[in-house]
């Protein structure tokens, strides 16, 4: 009998489940609903060309420009054209988007957008309020079974088709049998030492999909948010881009606006440009700070309560002081290759939605507030596609599969080493000539991947790091979020990176064509 399993309890997973109703589905989430989901931390909002003077064409063009030649234009148009319908869905689910005195949705402007088109909630609380509304809707939808505290370990595959997943709940291992599995596991920011991502976002979905035979596209493209609060917390609190949209400035310790000489749009330049500007100022010993005193001032607590609370908790009053900032791993543009309905290419029964998926809409550099839009647009498309295939589905069968191993302190130490290595070598600015690439740590990561029997968090994090490293070393150009100091110019022809497993043993960082890991750069595929 057909059955549906959704792995992940963030916006993408919950929205897909709600759009599947009244078809039964099971949602697995490693923590309680609303916790550990990057969606809940999103501060900006959702981009949608619904305001006066704005247009779908303008939103498409802004997205393509930000994507630096690697966007799939057909998929971008699909996403942007369905934005207004998905905003209506969210309103029906109870999301309290900001409205003006006439009842119209208030829209803000963020970097690289040509119009005010980001719908938000109380300035910087969009993610939290959207998730609160969806969680309430899920709790009142009898067709959705939620199993909290269950972390997926691997996908089950028989004869090339997905048949379910294994998961760990406390000290138990559970086997879920399902004909349709939706990965909604989020990003991979926790591979880096400085990130805005929650602890659960370490690339688990990428590892599971790769091991199951899926193709991973563009894993080297990581977006570093330029304005994470530099206050020593892990994860680092985010200072939303909407602050700069309201006029906040980026300054160094001397009070100089360093972005003025780097881009004509200064603080509202594309994120990769701003992140490199902030990084360079810090590396030069001048520090980097967000100055909101003049543009926002005493309105800060009311306009941006989340950022204000994080600042105050760190002993900073943003009304009277500048805010120390640093770039942090924020969003992964790479992911599982899927079609327009979110179906993983080449793996029947597997779907991916949200940050774990590669739809082609973000290219080399995601446009601000397009991420939540992608999650709801393709979540609806995944639900519609599955509903058309899974006739009369039943709940996924859950079976006890034994006891789980305990925590490994040695693994925790090695994970910290891995994150530091990735921060130093795959951060805002990369170089194939960097000493770190010849170090023992790189060989250790590759060695772990060659041991196919190494499972668990350390093994999967090492695998995803290995894919990122391989792709980053072989993409000898700078484009969007991927900047190579030793190859600072873009290549003449934009190409995607494709990676697929072809054998049991995965080798050391390879050149293209090495057995075990199929790697190639190719043109953006034409879609029907």
XYZ file of C-alpha atoms in Angstrom:
528
model
C 0.000 0.000 0.000
C 1.259 3.519 -0.710
C 2.373 5.585 2.273
C 4.061 8.952 2.768
C 6.955 9.804 5.083
C 8.256 13.370 5.485
C 11.670 13.796 7.115
C 11.923 17.263 8.649
C 9.649 19.524 10.677
C 10.535 22.957 9.299
C 8.508 25.099 6.929
C 9.081 22.875 3.892
C 8.067 19.669 5.671
C 5.031 21.047 7.486
C 3.722 22.965 4.475
C 4.012 19.813 2.349
C 2.127 17.826 4.989
C -0.651 20.431 5.174
C -1.007 20.538 1.395
C -1.247 16.721 1.352
C -4.236 16.754 3.717
C -6.523 14.877 3.959
C -4.088 12.213 2.713
C -2.338 10.613 5.702
C 1.370 11.231 6.172
C 3.990 10.839 8.896
C 6.419 13.646 9.794
C 9.698 12.833 11.533
C 11.522 15.621 13.344
C 14.651 15.211 15.498
C 13.423 17.781 18.033
C 10.090 19.229 19.080
C 8.157 21.024 16.344
C 9.367 24.588 16.027
C 12.803 23.810 17.468
C 15.879 23.167 15.371
C 14.285 24.484 12.161
C 16.071 27.246 10.279
C 12.645 28.385 9.052
C 11.722 29.523 12.547
C 14.844 31.684 12.678
C 14.230 33.439 9.355
C 13.954 37.151 10.077
C 13.364 38.789 6.694
C 10.193 37.202 5.337
C 8.919 35.893 2.000
C 9.582 37.580 -1.328
C 6.519 37.976 -3.567
C 5.889 40.431 -6.396
C 2.440 41.530 -5.255
C 2.972 45.235 -4.561
C 2.082 48.226 -6.709
C 4.699 48.881 -9.384
C 6.293 45.473 -8.929
C 6.038 42.594 -11.398
C 6.824 38.920 -11.801
C 9.333 39.843 -14.512
C 11.172 42.194 -12.155
C 11.357 39.534 -9.440
C 12.643 37.017 -11.991
C 15.347 39.364 -13.205
C 16.499 40.238 -9.678
C 16.756 36.525 -8.900
C 18.736 35.793 -12.072
C 21.166 38.641 -11.451
C 21.808 37.507 -7.868
C 22.264 33.913 -9.057
C 25.281 34.939 -11.171
C 24.419 32.887 -14.251
C 23.620 29.580 -12.535
C 19.854 29.945 -12.046
C 17.464 27.750 -14.000
C 15.307 30.511 -15.469
C 12.320 28.244 -16.119
C 12.262 27.177 -12.477
C 12.678 30.758 -11.285
C 9.650 31.847 -13.340
C 7.637 28.930 -12.016
C 8.458 29.832 -8.415
C 7.839 33.564 -8.769
C 4.568 33.100 -10.657
C 3.143 30.897 -7.882
C 4.211 33.203 -5.039
C 0.913 35.040 -4.611
C -1.070 31.793 -4.310
C 1.262 30.521 -1.614
C 1.002 33.788 0.337
C -2.772 33.287 0.291
C -2.263 29.740 1.613
C -0.187 31.056 4.488
C -2.800 33.671 5.315
C -5.421 30.908 5.415
C -3.202 28.940 7.791
C -3.230 31.956 10.103
C 0.108 33.665 9.443
C -0.244 37.267 10.761
C 1.679 39.144 8.081
C 2.104 42.878 8.758
C -0.600 45.110 7.267
C -0.967 48.867 6.934
C -3.942 50.939 8.090
C -5.798 50.056 4.869
C -5.318 46.348 5.461
C -2.745 45.872 2.713
C 0.286 43.666 3.284
C 3.351 45.695 4.261
C 6.399 44.874 2.134
C 10.041 45.718 2.837
C 13.040 45.889 0.565
C 16.134 43.759 0.991
C 19.513 43.622 -0.727
C 19.544 43.092 -4.514
C 15.750 43.515 -4.780
C 14.627 46.331 -7.073
C 11.309 46.764 -5.227
C 9.765 46.485 -1.776
C 8.450 42.908 -2.071
C 9.214 41.061 1.180
C 6.162 40.345 3.326
C 7.088 40.056 6.977
C 5.780 39.829 10.536
C 6.671 42.410 13.186
C 9.828 43.434 11.369
C 12.046 40.409 12.045
C 9.694 37.694 13.323
C 8.427 36.216 10.054
C 9.996 32.790 10.446
C 8.839 32.342 14.030
C 5.278 33.484 13.392
C 4.936 31.456 10.187
C 6.093 28.336 12.019
C 3.774 28.995 14.967
C 0.822 29.224 12.593
C 1.776 26.086 10.662
C 2.457 24.080 13.817
C -0.994 25.002 15.125
C -2.517 23.970 11.785
C -0.618 20.669 11.815
C -1.730 19.922 15.387
C -5.338 20.336 14.253
C -4.984 18.210 11.111
C -5.843 14.576 11.940
C -4.247 13.193 8.767
C -0.763 14.292 9.919
C 1.087 12.040 12.376
C 4.095 13.807 13.927
C 6.844 11.833 15.637
C 9.067 14.245 17.550
C 12.538 13.333 18.733
C 13.111 10.901 15.842
C 16.228 11.583 13.761
C 16.454 9.903 10.366
C 19.642 7.888 9.868
C 19.437 6.534 6.332
C 17.048 5.825 3.489
C 15.914 2.328 2.598
C 16.325 1.315 -1.026
C 15.194 -1.855 -2.787
C 15.820 -2.460 -6.487
C 16.683 1.200 -6.944
C 13.456 2.500 -5.368
C 12.979 4.180 -1.996
C 11.065 2.006 0.469
C 11.360 3.985 3.698
C 13.918 5.132 6.239
C 15.668 4.159 9.458
C 15.502 6.601 12.361
C 16.679 6.878 15.949
C 14.311 7.841 18.752
C 16.123 8.031 22.069
C 17.875 4.684 22.508
C 15.691 2.922 19.927
C 16.181 2.432 16.202
C 12.940 2.545 14.219
C 12.203 1.311 10.719
C 9.628 3.259 8.698
C 8.247 1.632 5.583
C 6.938 4.127 3.028
C 6.511 4.259 -0.737
C 7.091 8.033 -0.903
C 9.750 9.759 1.202
C 10.127 13.550 1.268
C 13.430 14.986 2.468
C 12.882 18.360 4.161
C 15.971 18.292 6.354
C 17.230 21.844 5.792
C 20.778 23.001 5.169
C 24.346 22.251 6.176
C 25.573 25.367 7.982
C 26.740 23.373 11.012
C 29.595 22.063 8.884
C 31.179 25.445 9.612
C 32.455 26.814 12.901
C 30.555 30.100 12.488
C 26.972 29.707 11.324
C 23.461 31.045 11.845
C 22.017 27.535 11.393
C 20.593 25.444 14.254
C 22.480 22.420 15.601
C 20.386 20.045 13.496
C 21.377 21.608 10.142
C 24.497 19.625 9.308
C 23.624 18.166 5.907
C 22.008 14.892 6.976
C 19.577 14.912 4.049
C 22.390 15.388 1.528
C 24.287 12.421 2.966
C 21.235 10.160 3.023
C 20.250 11.076 -0.518
C 23.769 10.629 -1.882
C 24.149 7.214 -0.284
C 20.769 6.252 -1.807
C 21.970 7.119 -5.322
C 20.686 10.679 -5.777
C 22.638 13.302 -7.694
C 23.968 16.254 -5.682
C 24.253 19.557 -7.556
C 26.509 22.541 -6.738
C 27.509 21.558 -3.168
C 30.329 24.149 -3.225
C 27.924 27.094 -3.164
C 27.427 28.278 0.416
C 25.968 31.686 1.178
C 27.589 33.513 4.076
C 25.300 36.040 5.689
C 27.326 39.217 6.149
C 25.731 40.374 9.393
C 25.726 37.685 12.047
C 26.235 39.059 15.560
C 29.884 38.579 16.509
C 29.275 37.798 20.168
C 30.784 34.312 20.514
C 27.562 32.300 20.362
C 27.005 29.047 18.424
C 24.848 29.359 16.433
C 25.494 33.057 15.846
C 22.359 35.241 16.097
C 21.388 36.906 12.836
C 20.989 40.623 12.202
C 18.406 40.647 9.429
C 19.118 42.280 6.090
C 15.949 44.304 6.610
C 17.988 46.516 8.974
C 20.066 47.640 6.014
C 16.878 47.919 3.984
C 15.739 50.481 6.549
C 18.971 52.426 6.152
C 21.432 50.886 8.635
C 25.072 51.292 7.596
C 28.137 49.060 7.701
C 31.146 50.724 9.267
C 34.607 49.816 10.509
C 36.094 50.695 13.910
C 36.888 54.165 12.586
C 33.262 54.774 11.611
C 34.057 54.588 7.869
C 31.495 53.037 5.491
C 33.691 50.473 3.741
C 30.996 49.203 1.313
C 30.826 52.543 -0.532
C 34.020 51.785 -2.448
C 33.155 48.133 -3.115
C 29.761 48.310 -4.870
C 27.432 50.962 -6.225
C 24.638 49.642 -3.992
C 26.898 49.761 -0.914
C 25.113 48.031 2.000
C 22.382 46.716 -0.332
C 24.778 44.943 -2.689
C 24.324 41.163 -3.230
C 25.083 39.132 -0.129
C 28.293 37.564 -1.414
C 29.733 41.018 -2.148
C 28.768 42.373 1.270
C 30.066 39.245 3.031
C 33.456 39.630 1.358
C 33.504 43.320 2.268
C 32.813 42.548 5.930
C 35.361 39.710 5.899
C 38.037 41.942 4.358
C 37.471 44.695 6.922
C 37.836 42.202 9.773
C 40.934 40.604 8.216
C 42.516 44.043 7.859
C 42.124 44.585 11.601
C 39.446 47.251 11.237
C 36.522 45.168 12.466
C 32.992 45.413 11.084
C 29.905 46.887 12.701
C 26.256 47.534 11.886
C 25.268 51.091 12.701
C 21.509 51.431 13.213
C 21.579 54.498 15.445
C 20.510 57.118 12.930
C 18.335 55.077 10.566
C 16.359 53.166 13.221
C 17.350 54.521 16.617
C 14.675 54.384 19.316
C 12.336 52.448 17.004
C 14.664 49.435 17.128
C 12.929 47.463 19.940
C 9.544 47.704 18.244
C 10.673 47.270 14.631
C 13.173 44.435 15.178
C 12.454 42.775 18.525
C 14.382 39.553 17.793
C 17.648 41.279 16.917
C 17.155 43.772 19.768
C 16.760 40.951 22.289
C 19.919 39.193 21.030
C 21.897 42.420 21.273
C 20.661 43.242 24.773
C 21.457 39.687 25.926
C 25.051 40.322 24.799
C 25.210 43.633 26.618
C 24.788 45.794 23.511
C 22.177 48.534 23.196
C 21.723 48.929 19.414
C 19.885 52.208 19.918
C 23.070 53.861 21.167
C 25.903 51.535 20.075
C 27.131 49.915 16.877
C 26.710 46.137 16.629
C 29.791 43.915 16.056
C 29.212 41.576 13.100
C 30.939 38.814 11.128
C 30.006 36.650 8.103
C 28.474 33.279 8.998
C 27.487 30.213 6.975
C 23.802 30.809 6.386
C 22.321 29.040 3.376
C 23.325 26.180 1.060
C 22.496 26.748 -2.600
C 23.473 23.186 -3.523
C 21.330 20.148 -2.909
C 19.553 17.059 -4.182
C 18.758 17.342 -7.889
C 14.964 17.452 -8.307
C 12.481 18.182 -11.064
C 9.726 20.809 -11.052
C 7.631 18.585 -8.762
C 10.424 18.002 -6.269
C 11.075 14.394 -7.346
C 14.702 13.360 -6.916
C 16.136 12.651 -10.335
C 17.004 8.976 -10.792
C 15.649 7.738 -7.437
C 11.957 6.724 -7.684
C 9.956 7.408 -4.541
C 12.298 10.097 -3.206
C 11.416 13.806 -3.062
C 13.279 16.785 -1.663
C 11.969 20.229 -0.761
C 13.411 23.335 0.846
C 17.101 23.949 1.433
C 18.107 20.303 0.992
C 16.801 20.372 -2.594
C 18.417 21.851 -5.664
C 15.633 23.272 -7.824
C 17.897 25.696 -9.658
C 16.145 28.830 -8.414
C 19.045 30.165 -6.322
C 21.949 29.708 -8.692
C 25.314 30.716 -7.251
C 23.872 33.189 -4.738
C 20.362 33.149 -3.248
C 18.334 36.336 -3.483
C 17.192 37.468 -0.041
C 13.859 36.001 1.171
C 13.542 33.631 -1.789
C 14.255 30.657 0.470
C 10.935 30.591 2.330
C 9.211 31.220 -0.990
C 10.940 28.206 -2.531
C 9.906 26.040 0.434
C 6.192 26.780 0.118
C 6.016 26.810 -3.697
C 7.754 23.479 -4.119
C 6.182 22.031 -0.988
C 2.813 22.524 -2.658
C 4.110 21.001 -5.887
C 5.529 17.957 -4.091
C 2.206 17.420 -2.320
C 0.268 17.701 -5.578
C 2.605 15.270 -7.362
C 2.453 12.660 -4.591
C -1.319 12.997 -4.279
C -1.602 12.157 -7.972
C 0.444 8.973 -7.521
C -0.370 7.638 -4.058
C -3.941 6.421 -4.382
C -5.584 5.665 -1.020
C -2.371 5.892 1.036
C -2.086 4.537 4.565
C 0.150 5.617 7.451
C 3.799 4.646 7.116
C 4.457 1.369 8.932
C 6.723 1.807 11.971
C 8.687 -1.143 13.375
C 11.199 -1.447 16.211
C 14.652 -2.253 14.804
C 16.729 -2.609 17.981
C 18.756 -0.396 20.278
C 20.869 2.610 19.291
C 24.517 3.244 20.209
C 25.288 5.880 22.816
C 26.971 9.235 22.231
C 30.641 9.199 21.322
C 32.776 11.915 22.944
C 35.594 11.235 20.470
C 33.220 11.908 17.578
C 32.208 15.228 19.144
C 35.855 16.313 19.249
C 36.426 15.308 15.631
C 33.265 17.127 14.536
C 34.621 20.320 16.115
C 37.901 19.853 14.228
C 35.975 19.310 11.004
C 33.941 22.487 11.481
C 37.077 24.541 12.121
C 38.738 23.111 9.031
C 35.721 23.936 6.858
C 35.536 27.488 8.245
C 39.198 28.117 7.466
C 39.298 26.480 4.037
C 35.773 26.766 2.589
C 34.799 30.080 4.128
C 34.022 33.427 2.508
C 37.278 33.407 0.512
C 38.823 30.137 -0.678
C 42.077 29.178 -2.366
C 43.297 25.900 -3.768
C 46.796 27.005 -2.777
C 45.885 27.405 0.914
C 48.082 25.344 3.292
C 44.994 23.735 4.828
C 44.228 21.791 1.670
C 47.497 19.870 2.054
C 47.006 19.207 5.756
C 46.354 15.923 7.540
C 42.817 17.007 8.447
C 41.773 16.949 4.796
C 43.183 13.451 4.419
C 41.420 12.363 7.614
C 38.058 13.576 6.274
C 38.628 11.748 2.999
C 39.732 8.637 4.867
C 36.494 8.563 6.855
C 34.483 8.726 3.647
C 36.361 5.777 2.162
C 35.237 3.709 5.148
C 31.727 2.978 3.931
C 30.907 1.367 7.263
C 31.392 4.669 9.121
C 27.873 5.901 9.797
C 26.368 8.321 12.238
C 26.787 12.052 12.407
C 30.574 12.110 12.030
C 30.466 9.861 8.977
C 27.692 11.806 7.280
C 29.227 15.210 8.059
C 32.525 13.974 6.639
C 30.776 12.799 3.490
C 29.055 16.145 2.879
C 32.297 18.010 3.649
C 34.067 15.736 1.164
C 31.522 16.587 -1.544
C 31.862 20.321 -0.864
C 35.655 20.155 -0.911
C 35.783 18.136 -4.117
C 33.455 20.537 -5.896
C 35.173 23.657 -4.541
C 38.638 22.500 -5.599
C 37.483 21.521 -9.074
C 35.498 24.727 -9.742
C 38.416 26.924 -10.741
C 36.540 30.215 -10.940
C 34.779 32.720 -8.703
C 31.017 32.970 -8.977
C 28.388 34.073 -6.464
C 28.980 32.543 -3.048
C 32.032 30.603 -4.284
C 35.063 32.918 -4.351
C 38.524 31.554 -5.195
C 41.381 33.941 -4.416
C 43.543 31.955 -6.854
C 40.855 32.104 -9.567
C 39.090 35.469 -8.947
C 37.354 35.747 -12.338
C 34.241 33.835 -13.469
C 34.586 31.220 -16.192
C 33.253 32.266 -19.620
C 30.460 29.662 -19.588
C 28.358 29.030 -16.437
C 28.203 25.353 -15.504
C 26.640 23.269 -12.775
C 28.545 20.737 -10.664
C 27.052 17.236 -10.626
C 28.099 14.547 -8.129
C 26.874 10.979 -7.874
C 27.983 7.819 -6.138
C 29.187 5.074 -8.460
C 30.856 2.598 -6.135
C 31.225 1.452 -2.551
C 34.567 3.068 -1.751
C 34.918 6.810 -2.122
C 38.489 7.982 -2.796
C 40.576 10.881 -1.592
C 39.799 14.362 -2.988
C 39.715 13.380 -6.653
C 40.185 14.870 -10.007
C 37.078 14.370 -12.183
C 36.595 10.761 -13.231
C 38.129 9.074 -10.176
C 36.341 5.744 -9.492
C 33.763 5.753 -6.712
C 32.644 9.360 -7.091
C 31.306 10.523 -10.422
C 31.973 14.226 -10.810
C 31.388 16.512 -13.748
C 30.713 20.117 -14.699
C 27.926 20.528 -17.210
C 25.466 23.013 -18.675
C 22.232 23.908 -16.931
C 19.814 21.216 -18.175
C 16.892 22.191 -20.372
C 13.523 21.499 -18.747
C 10.256 20.779 -20.562
